Amino acid sequence: MKEKLRIGALISGGGTNLQAIVDACEDGRIDGRMMFVGSDKAGVRGLERAAKHQIPTFVVEYDPIVRHYRQAPEAAGVPSDFDLEEVWRKQHLFDSNADAGRVEAFLTTRAIAEGLLLEQIDAYSIDVLVLAGFMRNLTPYFIDRFNVEADRPRIINIHPALLPSFPGVDGYGDTFRYGCKVGGCTVHFIDYGEDSGPIIGQKAFPILESDDLDAVKRKGLELEWELYPECIQLFAEGRLAVVNMTHTLDNGQMVQRKVVKIVQR
Ligand code: GRF
């Protein structure tokens, strides 16, 4: 019998997507097993959900790391293999106009937190890491250490909007305030930018005149709970191929993009 997919999850909050994934593992919609749940916040509901299912948990709090760095940057405990220049060059989170001091502090404190996350995660030898409402961008420091094969990404995220529209922290809010008539959710692989990696799956719902923001969020979340397990199962079946596509536009311009092709069975 095929080995079950070993899944790890990172969360920051309520964990309803985590619950949907754990339930799908338990009832066989995902051929997988949740190995751990990590959080950047202590005491969140998602950690309780994990404990109820006897799933090991850990917490790496980012805020004290940032405070400590501000007070004593030289004693902040930067990982010995952190190369600020390399991570800065690779990341797509800040553009070249961003304040250099701010970028340095951000990338350095993230690397400290991410080093602690990697220490915890390494104990489990997982196949895939799912971000389930994890409200932190991962930097190239983490991504390169976890995605050991550059062409086989294995960090997946769910985003509450139809990407590439409305990246960022408030996808449903941004969709609603823009006056969109359709909203949706997206599951994608993580790359070096914010919510910019190759798209695995999307689901959409109509936004009616009578819908307020709460209604939009409710409709969206219900679709997230279906979409995320479906996409993780595609990963488990080895059916997600990330390929480099090149297109030539009518004006001769070349457009290149890494996209996910779903391999037929
Ligand atoms: C979801 O809307 C997800 O798309 C976004 O954060 C929310 C997390 O909800 N990234 P939950 O913690 O899974 O309930």
PDB file of C-alpha atoms and ligand atoms in Angstrom:
ATOM      1  CA  MET A   1       0.000   0.000   0.000  1.00  0.00           C
ATOM      2  CA  LYS A   2       1.164   3.495  -0.848  1.00  0.00           C
ATOM      3  CA  GLU A   3       2.573   5.450   2.105  1.00  0.00           C
ATOM      4  CA  LYS A   4       0.323   8.248   3.341  1.00  0.00           C
ATOM      5  CA  LEU A   5       1.360  11.820   2.568  1.00  0.00           C
ATOM      6  CA  ARG A   6       3.072  13.299   5.621  1.00  0.00           C
ATOM      7  CA  ILE A   7       1.580  16.780   6.076  1.00  0.00           C
ATOM      8  CA  GLY A   8       2.681  19.585   8.405  1.00  0.00           C
ATOM      9  CA  ALA A   9       0.616  22.734   8.965  1.00  0.00           C
ATOM     10  CA  LEU A  10       1.348  26.282  10.080  1.00  0.00           C
ATOM     11  CA  ILE A  11      -1.477  28.425  11.419  1.00  0.00           C
ATOM     12  CA  SER A  12      -2.036  31.752  13.175  1.00  0.00           C
ATOM     13  CA  GLY A  13      -5.625  31.571  14.309  1.00  0.00           C
ATOM     14  CA  GLY A  14      -8.934  29.781  14.297  1.00  0.00           C
ATOM     15  CA  GLY A  15      -7.852  26.908  12.118  1.00  0.00           C
ATOM     16  CA  THR A  16     -11.070  26.101  10.277  1.00  0.00           C
ATOM     17  CA  ASN A  17      -9.027  25.190   7.187  1.00  0.00           C
ATOM     18  CA  LEU A  18      -6.798  23.049   9.375  1.00  0.00           C
ATOM     19  CA  GLN A  19      -9.919  21.320  10.654  1.00  0.00           C
ATOM     20  CA  ALA A  20     -11.132  20.708   7.096  1.00  0.00           C
ATOM     21  CA  ILE A  21      -7.779  19.137   6.190  1.00  0.00           C
ATOM     22  CA  VAL A  22      -7.620  16.981   9.324  1.00  0.00           C
ATOM     23  CA  ASP A  23     -11.197  15.799   8.743  1.00  0.00           C
ATOM     24  CA  ALA A  24     -10.382  14.972   5.109  1.00  0.00           C
ATOM     25  CA  CYS A  25      -7.345  12.932   6.268  1.00  0.00           C
ATOM     26  CA  GLU A  26      -9.514  11.083   8.761  1.00  0.00           C
ATOM     27  CA  ASP A  27     -12.342  10.266   6.341  1.00  0.00           C
ATOM     28  CA  GLY A  28     -10.043   9.317   3.448  1.00  0.00           C
ATOM     29  CA  ARG A  29     -10.565  12.273   1.093  1.00  0.00           C
ATOM     30  CA  ILE A  30      -6.856  12.953   1.576  1.00  0.00           C
ATOM     31  CA  ASP A  31      -4.445  10.001   1.598  1.00  0.00           C
ATOM     32  CA  GLY A  32      -2.458  11.766   4.260  1.00  0.00           C
ATOM     33  CA  ARG A  33      -1.726  12.267   7.899  1.00  0.00           C
ATOM     34  CA  MET A  34      -1.268  15.535   9.786  1.00  0.00           C
ATOM     35  CA  MET A  35       2.091  15.205  11.563  1.00  0.00           C
ATOM     36  CA  PHE A  36       2.192  18.529  13.444  1.00  0.00           C
ATOM     37  CA  VAL A  37       0.612  21.935  13.721  1.00  0.00           C
ATOM     38  CA  GLY A  38       2.867  24.942  14.311  1.00  0.00           C
ATOM     39  CA  SER A  39       1.660  28.424  15.147  1.00  0.00           C
ATOM     40  CA  ASP A  40       3.202  31.879  15.405  1.00  0.00           C
ATOM     41  CA  LYS A  41       0.757  32.659  18.215  1.00  0.00           C
ATOM     42  CA  ALA A  42       0.180  30.843  21.489  1.00  0.00           C
ATOM     43  CA  GLY A  43      -3.323  30.033  22.681  1.00  0.00           C
ATOM     44  CA  VAL A  44      -5.093  30.126  19.317  1.00  0.00           C
ATOM     45  CA  ARG A  45      -8.110  27.947  18.623  1.00  0.00           C
ATOM     46  CA  GLY A  46      -6.315  26.037  15.852  1.00  0.00           C
ATOM     47  CA  LEU A  47      -3.873  24.614  18.417  1.00  0.00           C
ATOM     48  CA  GLU A  48      -6.815  23.316  20.474  1.00  0.00           C
ATOM     49  CA  ARG A  49      -8.243  21.693  17.379  1.00  0.00           C
ATOM     50  CA  ALA A  50      -4.914  19.923  16.790  1.00  0.00           C
ATOM     51  CA  ALA A  51      -4.699  18.738  20.393  1.00  0.00           C
ATOM     52  CA  LYS A  52      -8.212  17.266  20.126  1.00  0.00           C
ATOM     53  CA  HIS A  53      -6.938  15.075  17.305  1.00  0.00           C
ATOM     54  CA  GLN A  54      -3.732  14.144  19.200  1.00  0.00           C
ATOM     55  CA  ILE A  55      -1.625  16.059  16.687  1.00  0.00           C
ATOM     56  CA  PRO A  56       1.660  17.402  18.137  1.00  0.00           C
ATOM     57  CA  THR A  57       1.900  21.214  18.249  1.00  0.00           C
ATOM     58  CA  PHE A  58       4.546  23.886  18.679  1.00  0.00           C
ATOM     59  CA  VAL A  59       4.642  27.673  18.827  1.00  0.00           C
ATOM     60  CA  VAL A  60       7.289  30.052  17.478  1.00  0.00           C
ATOM     61  CA  GLU A  61       6.280  33.556  18.471  1.00  0.00           C
ATOM     62  CA  TYR A  62       7.548  36.221  16.101  1.00  0.00           C
ATOM     63  CA  ASP A  63       6.766  39.334  18.178  1.00  0.00           C
ATOM     64  CA  PRO A  64       9.321  38.749  20.988  1.00  0.00           C
ATOM     65  CA  ILE A  65      11.987  38.052  18.345  1.00  0.00           C
ATOM     66  CA  VAL A  66      11.292  41.411  16.700  1.00  0.00           C
ATOM     67  CA  ARG A  67      11.342  43.205  20.100  1.00  0.00           C
ATOM     68  CA  HIS A  68      14.583  41.525  21.105  1.00  0.00           C
ATOM     69  CA  TYR A  69      16.210  42.426  17.770  1.00  0.00           C
ATOM     70  CA  ARG A  70      15.246  46.089  18.196  1.00  0.00           C
ATOM     71  CA  GLN A  71      16.847  46.195  21.641  1.00  0.00           C
ATOM     72  CA  ALA A  72      20.018  44.227  20.888  1.00  0.00           C
ATOM     73  CA  PRO A  73      20.460  43.312  17.204  1.00  0.00           C
ATOM     74  CA  GLU A  74      23.923  41.803  17.769  1.00  0.00           C
ATOM     75  CA  ALA A  75      22.552  39.369  20.361  1.00  0.00           C
ATOM     76  CA  ALA A  76      19.444  38.398  18.408  1.00  0.00           C
ATOM     77  CA  GLY A  77      20.550  34.868  17.507  1.00  0.00           C
ATOM     78  CA  VAL A  78      20.700  35.106  13.713  1.00  0.00           C
ATOM     79  CA  PRO A  79      21.131  31.599  12.165  1.00  0.00           C
ATOM     80  CA  SER A  80      24.761  30.986  11.192  1.00  0.00           C
ATOM     81  CA  ASP A  81      23.775  30.088   7.606  1.00  0.00           C
ATOM     82  CA  PHE A  82      21.736  33.277   7.046  1.00  0.00           C
ATOM     83  CA  ASP A  83      23.075  35.350   4.166  1.00  0.00           C
ATOM     84  CA  LEU A  84      21.242  38.681   4.203  1.00  0.00           C
ATOM     85  CA  GLU A  85      22.459  39.703   0.748  1.00  0.00           C
ATOM     86  CA  GLU A  86      21.313  36.461  -0.864  1.00  0.00           C
ATOM     87  CA  VAL A  87      17.864  36.496   0.767  1.00  0.00           C
ATOM     88  CA  TRP A  88      17.445  40.191  -0.101  1.00  0.00           C
ATOM     89  CA  ARG A  89      18.337  39.531  -3.746  1.00  0.00           C
ATOM     90  CA  LYS A  90      15.879  36.626  -4.044  1.00  0.00           C
ATOM     91  CA  GLN A  91      12.864  38.023  -2.193  1.00  0.00           C
ATOM     92  CA  HIS A  92       9.970  39.715  -3.999  1.00  0.00           C
ATOM     93  CA  LEU A  93       8.307  41.171  -0.918  1.00  0.00           C
ATOM     94  CA  PHE A  94       9.945  44.627  -1.095  1.00  0.00           C
ATOM     95  CA  ASP A  95      10.816  46.692  -4.137  1.00  0.00           C
ATOM     96  CA  SER A  96      14.047  48.627  -4.581  1.00  0.00           C
ATOM     97  CA  ASN A  97      12.539  51.836  -3.109  1.00  0.00           C
ATOM     98  CA  ALA A  98      11.881  50.218   0.266  1.00  0.00           C
ATOM     99  CA  ASP A  99      13.749  51.592   3.262  1.00  0.00           C
ATOM    100  CA  ALA A 100      16.943  49.525   3.556  1.00  0.00           C
ATOM    101  CA  GLY A 101      16.999  49.492   7.357  1.00  0.00           C
ATOM    102  CA  ARG A 102      13.440  48.240   7.442  1.00  0.00           C
ATOM    103  CA  VAL A 103      14.105  45.490   4.916  1.00  0.00           C
ATOM    104  CA  GLU A 104      17.222  44.360   6.773  1.00  0.00           C
ATOM    105  CA  ALA A 105      15.355  44.224  10.096  1.00  0.00           C
ATOM    106  CA  PHE A 106      12.438  42.379   8.494  1.00  0.00           C
ATOM    107  CA  LEU A 107      14.519  39.751   6.710  1.00  0.00           C
ATOM    108  CA  THR A 108      16.827  39.223   9.681  1.00  0.00           C
ATOM    109  CA  THR A 109      14.083  38.819  12.264  1.00  0.00           C
ATOM    110  CA  ARG A 110      12.173  36.534   9.886  1.00  0.00           C
ATOM    111  CA  ALA A 111      15.270  34.365   9.448  1.00  0.00           C
ATOM    112  CA  ILE A 112      15.575  34.030  13.223  1.00  0.00           C
ATOM    113  CA  ALA A 113      11.941  32.937  13.519  1.00  0.00           C
ATOM    114  CA  GLU A 114      12.167  30.742  10.428  1.00  0.00           C
ATOM    115  CA  GLY A 115      15.308  29.058  11.769  1.00  0.00           C
ATOM    116  CA  LEU A 116      13.316  28.097  14.880  1.00  0.00           C
ATOM    117  CA  LEU A 117      10.424  26.865  12.723  1.00  0.00           C
ATOM    118  CA  LEU A 118      12.809  24.726  10.649  1.00  0.00           C
ATOM    119  CA  GLU A 119      14.309  23.222  13.814  1.00  0.00           C
ATOM    120  CA  GLN A 120      10.844  22.090  14.889  1.00  0.00           C
ATOM    121  CA  ILE A 121       9.740  20.947  11.440  1.00  0.00           C
ATOM    122  CA  ASP A 122      12.926  18.944  10.804  1.00  0.00           C
ATOM    123  CA  ALA A 123      11.900  16.542  13.560  1.00  0.00           C
ATOM    124  CA  TYR A 124       8.988  15.222  11.455  1.00  0.00           C
ATOM    125  CA  SER A 125      10.272  14.549   7.902  1.00  0.00           C
ATOM    126  CA  ILE A 126       7.141  15.752   6.133  1.00  0.00           C
ATOM    127  CA  ASP A 127       6.306  15.670   2.404  1.00  0.00           C
ATOM    128  CA  VAL A 128       4.328  18.884   2.257  1.00  0.00           C
ATOM    129  CA  LEU A 129       3.830  21.957   4.405  1.00  0.00           C
ATOM    130  CA  VAL A 130       0.406  23.597   4.271  1.00  0.00           C
ATOM    131  CA  LEU A 131      -0.167  27.161   5.420  1.00  0.00           C
ATOM    132  CA  ALA A 132      -3.665  27.287   6.853  1.00  0.00           C
ATOM    133  CA  GLY A 133      -4.305  30.892   7.841  1.00  0.00           C
ATOM    134  CA  PHE A 134      -0.605  31.434   8.672  1.00  0.00           C
ATOM    135  CA  MET A 135      -0.413  35.230   8.568  1.00  0.00           C
ATOM    136  CA  ARG A 136       3.330  35.595   7.942  1.00  0.00           C
ATOM    137  CA  ASN A 137       5.209  35.721   4.669  1.00  0.00           C
ATOM    138  CA  LEU A 138       7.935  33.106   4.513  1.00  0.00           C
ATOM    139  CA  THR A 139      11.233  34.419   3.130  1.00  0.00           C
ATOM    140  CA  PRO A 140      13.676  32.706   0.749  1.00  0.00           C
ATOM    141  CA  TYR A 141      15.699  31.716   3.834  1.00  0.00           C
ATOM    142  CA  PHE A 142      12.941  29.296   4.867  1.00  0.00           C
ATOM    143  CA  ILE A 143      11.680  28.409   1.390  1.00  0.00           C
ATOM    144  CA  ASP A 144      15.080  27.312   0.058  1.00  0.00           C
ATOM    145  CA  ARG A 145      15.780  25.154   3.100  1.00  0.00           C
ATOM    146  CA  PHE A 146      12.396  23.446   2.929  1.00  0.00           C
ATOM    147  CA  ASN A 147      12.063  23.122  -0.864  1.00  0.00           C
ATOM    148  CA  VAL A 148      15.226  21.142  -1.348  1.00  0.00           C
ATOM    149  CA  GLU A 149      14.491  20.527  -5.045  1.00  0.00           C
ATOM    150  CA  ALA A 150      13.999  23.913  -6.698  1.00  0.00           C
ATOM    151  CA  ASP A 151      11.501  22.581  -9.288  1.00  0.00           C
ATOM    152  CA  ARG A 152       9.388  20.660  -6.807  1.00  0.00           C
ATOM    153  CA  PRO A 153       7.764  23.209  -4.518  1.00  0.00           C
ATOM    154  CA  ARG A 154       6.150  21.700  -1.454  1.00  0.00           C
ATOM    155  CA  ILE A 155       4.795  24.632   0.524  1.00  0.00           C
ATOM    156  CA  ILE A 156       1.105  25.310  -0.215  1.00  0.00           C
ATOM    157  CA  ASN A 157      -1.032  28.256   0.855  1.00  0.00           C
ATOM    158  CA  ILE A 158      -4.702  29.169   0.719  1.00  0.00           C
ATOM    159  CA  HIS A 159      -5.632  32.732  -0.073  1.00  0.00           C
ATOM    160  CA  PRO A 160      -9.085  34.329   0.351  1.00  0.00           C
ATOM    161  CA  ALA A 161      -9.341  35.891  -3.124  1.00  0.00           C
ATOM    162  CA  LEU A 162      -9.106  34.988  -6.793  1.00  0.00           C
ATOM    163  CA  LEU A 163      -5.395  35.597  -7.285  1.00  0.00           C
ATOM    164  CA  PRO A 164      -3.664  37.453  -8.817  1.00  0.00           C
ATOM    165  CA  SER A 165      -6.311  39.949  -7.658  1.00  0.00           C
ATOM    166  CA  PHE A 166      -6.170  41.076  -4.060  1.00  0.00           C
ATOM    167  CA  PRO A 167      -3.012  39.564  -2.584  1.00  0.00           C
ATOM    168  CA  GLY A 168      -2.298  40.571   1.034  1.00  0.00           C
ATOM    169  CA  VAL A 169      -3.971  40.135   4.362  1.00  0.00           C
ATOM    170  CA  ASP A 170      -7.620  40.974   3.617  1.00  0.00           C
ATOM    171  CA  GLY A 171      -8.648  39.218   0.405  1.00  0.00           C
ATOM    172  CA  TYR A 172     -12.399  39.012   1.081  1.00  0.00           C
ATOM    173  CA  GLY A 173     -12.488  42.588   2.418  1.00  0.00           C
ATOM    174  CA  ASP A 174     -10.622  43.901  -0.634  1.00  0.00           C
ATOM    175  CA  THR A 175     -12.885  41.913  -2.994  1.00  0.00           C
ATOM    176  CA  PHE A 176     -16.040  43.221  -1.310  1.00  0.00           C
ATOM    177  CA  ARG A 177     -14.910  46.852  -1.111  1.00  0.00           C
ATOM    178  CA  TYR A 178     -13.873  46.829  -4.773  1.00  0.00           C
ATOM    179  CA  GLY A 179     -17.461  45.985  -5.721  1.00  0.00           C
ATOM    180  CA  CYS A 180     -16.622  42.654  -7.312  1.00  0.00           C
ATOM    181  CA  LYS A 181     -19.572  40.570  -8.442  1.00  0.00           C
ATOM    182  CA  VAL A 182     -17.635  37.343  -7.967  1.00  0.00           C
ATOM    183  CA  GLY A 183     -15.331  36.382  -5.109  1.00  0.00           C
ATOM    184  CA  GLY A 184     -13.298  33.289  -4.528  1.00  0.00           C
ATOM    185  CA  CYS A 185     -10.361  31.513  -3.011  1.00  0.00           C
ATOM    186  CA  THR A 186      -7.074  30.226  -4.380  1.00  0.00           C
ATOM    187  CA  VAL A 187      -4.704  27.444  -3.376  1.00  0.00           C
ATOM    188  CA  HIS A 188      -1.173  27.981  -4.649  1.00  0.00           C
ATOM    189  CA  PHE A 189       2.431  27.027  -4.145  1.00  0.00           C
ATOM    190  CA  ILE A 190       4.558  29.541  -2.263  1.00  0.00           C
ATOM    191  CA  ASP A 191       7.279  31.406  -4.112  1.00  0.00           C
ATOM    192  CA  TYR A 192       9.454  34.370  -3.122  1.00  0.00           C
ATOM    193  CA  GLY A 193       6.657  36.929  -3.433  1.00  0.00           C
ATOM    194  CA  GLU A 194       3.438  37.650  -1.558  1.00  0.00           C
ATOM    195  CA  ASP A 195       0.621  35.328  -2.713  1.00  0.00           C
ATOM    196  CA  SER A 196       2.293  35.128  -6.126  1.00  0.00           C
ATOM    197  CA  GLY A 197       3.213  31.442  -6.593  1.00  0.00           C
ATOM    198  CA  PRO A 198       1.831  28.974  -9.176  1.00  0.00           C
ATOM    199  CA  ILE A 199      -1.923  28.436  -8.798  1.00  0.00           C
ATOM    200  CA  ILE A 200      -3.106  24.897  -8.008  1.00  0.00           C
ATOM    201  CA  GLY A 201      -6.859  25.458  -7.728  1.00  0.00           C
ATOM    202  CA  GLN A 202      -9.551  28.108  -7.389  1.00  0.00           C
ATOM    203  CA  LYS A 203     -13.242  28.230  -6.543  1.00  0.00           C
ATOM    204  CA  ALA A 204     -15.570  31.177  -7.083  1.00  0.00           C
ATOM    205  CA  PHE A 205     -18.925  32.351  -5.728  1.00  0.00           C
ATOM    206  CA  PRO A 206     -21.348  35.103  -6.758  1.00  0.00           C
ATOM    207  CA  ILE A 207     -21.555  38.263  -4.644  1.00  0.00           C
ATOM    208  CA  LEU A 208     -25.139  39.454  -4.486  1.00  0.00           C
ATOM    209  CA  GLU A 209     -26.440  42.971  -3.788  1.00  0.00           C
ATOM    210  CA  SER A 210     -27.796  41.654  -0.506  1.00  0.00           C
ATOM    211  CA  ASP A 211     -24.402  40.272   0.649  1.00  0.00           C
ATOM    212  CA  ASP A 212     -22.473  42.149   3.323  1.00  0.00           C
ATOM    213  CA  LEU A 213     -18.821  41.480   4.106  1.00  0.00           C
ATOM    214  CA  ASP A 214     -19.721  38.744   6.593  1.00  0.00           C
ATOM    215  CA  ALA A 215     -21.746  36.942   3.939  1.00  0.00           C
ATOM    216  CA  VAL A 216     -18.833  37.164   1.501  1.00  0.00           C
ATOM    217  CA  LYS A 217     -16.452  35.737   4.109  1.00  0.00           C
ATOM    218  CA  ARG A 218     -18.854  32.934   4.967  1.00  0.00           C
ATOM    219  CA  LYS A 219     -19.370  31.932   1.334  1.00  0.00           C
ATOM    220  CA  GLY A 220     -15.624  32.089   0.716  1.00  0.00           C
ATOM    221  CA  LEU A 221     -14.606  30.053   3.755  1.00  0.00           C
ATOM    222  CA  GLU A 222     -17.079  27.298   2.910  1.00  0.00           C
ATOM    223  CA  LEU A 223     -15.438  26.969  -0.491  1.00  0.00           C
ATOM    224  CA  GLU A 224     -11.954  27.030   1.095  1.00  0.00           C
ATOM    225  CA  TRP A 225     -12.870  23.977   3.167  1.00  0.00           C
ATOM    226  CA  GLU A 226     -13.656  22.070  -0.064  1.00  0.00           C
ATOM    227  CA  LEU A 227     -10.829  23.425  -2.192  1.00  0.00           C
ATOM    228  CA  TYR A 228      -7.894  22.930   0.184  1.00  0.00           C
ATOM    229  CA  PRO A 229      -8.402  19.172   0.767  1.00  0.00           C
ATOM    230  CA  GLU A 230      -8.974  18.636  -2.986  1.00  0.00           C
ATOM    231  CA  CYS A 231      -5.690  20.358  -3.844  1.00  0.00           C
ATOM    232  CA  ILE A 232      -3.746  18.514  -1.139  1.00  0.00           C
ATOM    233  CA  GLN A 233      -5.104  15.221  -2.474  1.00  0.00           C
ATOM    234  CA  LEU A 234      -3.847  16.149  -5.979  1.00  0.00           C
ATOM    235  CA  PHE A 235      -0.426  16.694  -4.412  1.00  0.00           C
ATOM    236  CA  ALA A 236      -0.698  13.341  -2.618  1.00  0.00           C
ATOM    237  CA  GLU A 237      -1.475  11.641  -5.947  1.00  0.00           C
ATOM    238  CA  GLY A 238       1.614  13.223  -7.510  1.00  0.00           C
ATOM    239  CA  ARG A 239      -0.569  15.016 -10.054  1.00  0.00           C
ATOM    240  CA  LEU A 240       0.791  18.555  -9.719  1.00  0.00           C
ATOM    241  CA  ALA A 241       3.480  19.364 -12.266  1.00  0.00           C
ATOM    242  CA  VAL A 242       5.063  22.812 -12.134  1.00  0.00           C
ATOM    243  CA  VAL A 243       6.121  23.760 -15.644  1.00  0.00           C
ATOM    244  CA  ASN A 244       7.720  26.828 -17.211  1.00  0.00           C
ATOM    245  CA  MET A 245       5.410  28.252 -19.867  1.00  0.00           C
ATOM    246  CA  THR A 246       6.494  30.793 -22.448  1.00  0.00           C
ATOM    247  CA  HIS A 247       4.000  32.681 -24.610  1.00  0.00           C
ATOM    248  CA  THR A 248       4.625  35.178 -27.371  1.00  0.00           C
ATOM    249  CA  LEU A 249       2.143  38.067 -27.480  1.00  0.00           C
ATOM    250  CA  ASP A 250       0.941  39.701 -30.720  1.00  0.00           C
ATOM    251  CA  ASN A 251       3.459  42.531 -30.200  1.00  0.00           C
ATOM    252  CA  GLY A 252       6.308  40.009 -30.010  1.00  0.00           C
ATOM    253  CA  GLN A 253       6.770  40.338 -26.269  1.00  0.00           C
ATOM    254  CA  MET A 254       7.551  37.080 -24.469  1.00  0.00           C
ATOM    255  CA  VAL A 255       5.686  36.212 -21.306  1.00  0.00           C
ATOM    256  CA  GLN A 256       7.125  33.548 -19.024  1.00  0.00           C
ATOM    257  CA  ARG A 257       5.416  32.051 -16.035  1.00  0.00           C
ATOM    258  CA  LYS A 258       5.681  28.940 -13.897  1.00  0.00           C
ATOM    259  CA  VAL A 259       2.254  27.296 -13.846  1.00  0.00           C
ATOM    260  CA  VAL A 260       0.771  24.146 -12.369  1.00  0.00           C
ATOM    261  CA  LYS A 261      -0.453  21.515 -14.797  1.00  0.00           C
ATOM    262  CA  ILE A 262      -2.775  18.924 -13.313  1.00  0.00           C
ATOM    263  CA  VAL A 263      -1.683  15.556 -14.613  1.00  0.00           C
ATOM    264  CA  GLN A 264      -4.593  13.357 -15.748  1.00  0.00           C
ATOM    265  CA  ARG A 265      -4.823   9.896 -14.217  1.00  0.00           C
TER     266      ARG A 265
HETATM  267  C1  GRF B   1      -8.761  31.989   5.593  1.00  0.00           C
HETATM  268  O1  GRF B   1      -9.688  32.856   4.978  1.00  0.00           O
HETATM  269  C2  GRF B   1      -7.545  31.824   4.723  1.00  0.00           C
HETATM  270  O2  GRF B   1      -7.817  31.893   3.347  1.00  0.00           O
HETATM  271  C3  GRF B   1      -6.714  33.016   5.130  1.00  0.00           C
HETATM  272  O3  GRF B   1      -6.916  33.149   6.515  1.00  0.00           O
HETATM  273  C4  GRF B   1      -8.172  32.584   6.874  1.00  0.00           C
HETATM  274  C5  GRF B   1      -7.872  31.546   7.905  1.00  0.00           C
HETATM  275  O4  GRF B   1      -8.995  30.982   8.470  1.00  0.00           O
HETATM  276  N1  GRF B   1      -5.332  32.837   4.735  1.00  0.00           N
HETATM  277  P1  GRF B   1      -8.868  29.695   9.397  1.00  0.00           P
HETATM  278  O5  GRF B   1      -7.807  29.996  10.455  1.00  0.00           O
HETATM  279  O6  GRF B   1      -8.475  28.533   8.529  1.00  0.00           O
HETATM  280  O7  GRF B   1     -10.225  29.545  10.001  1.00  0.00           O
END
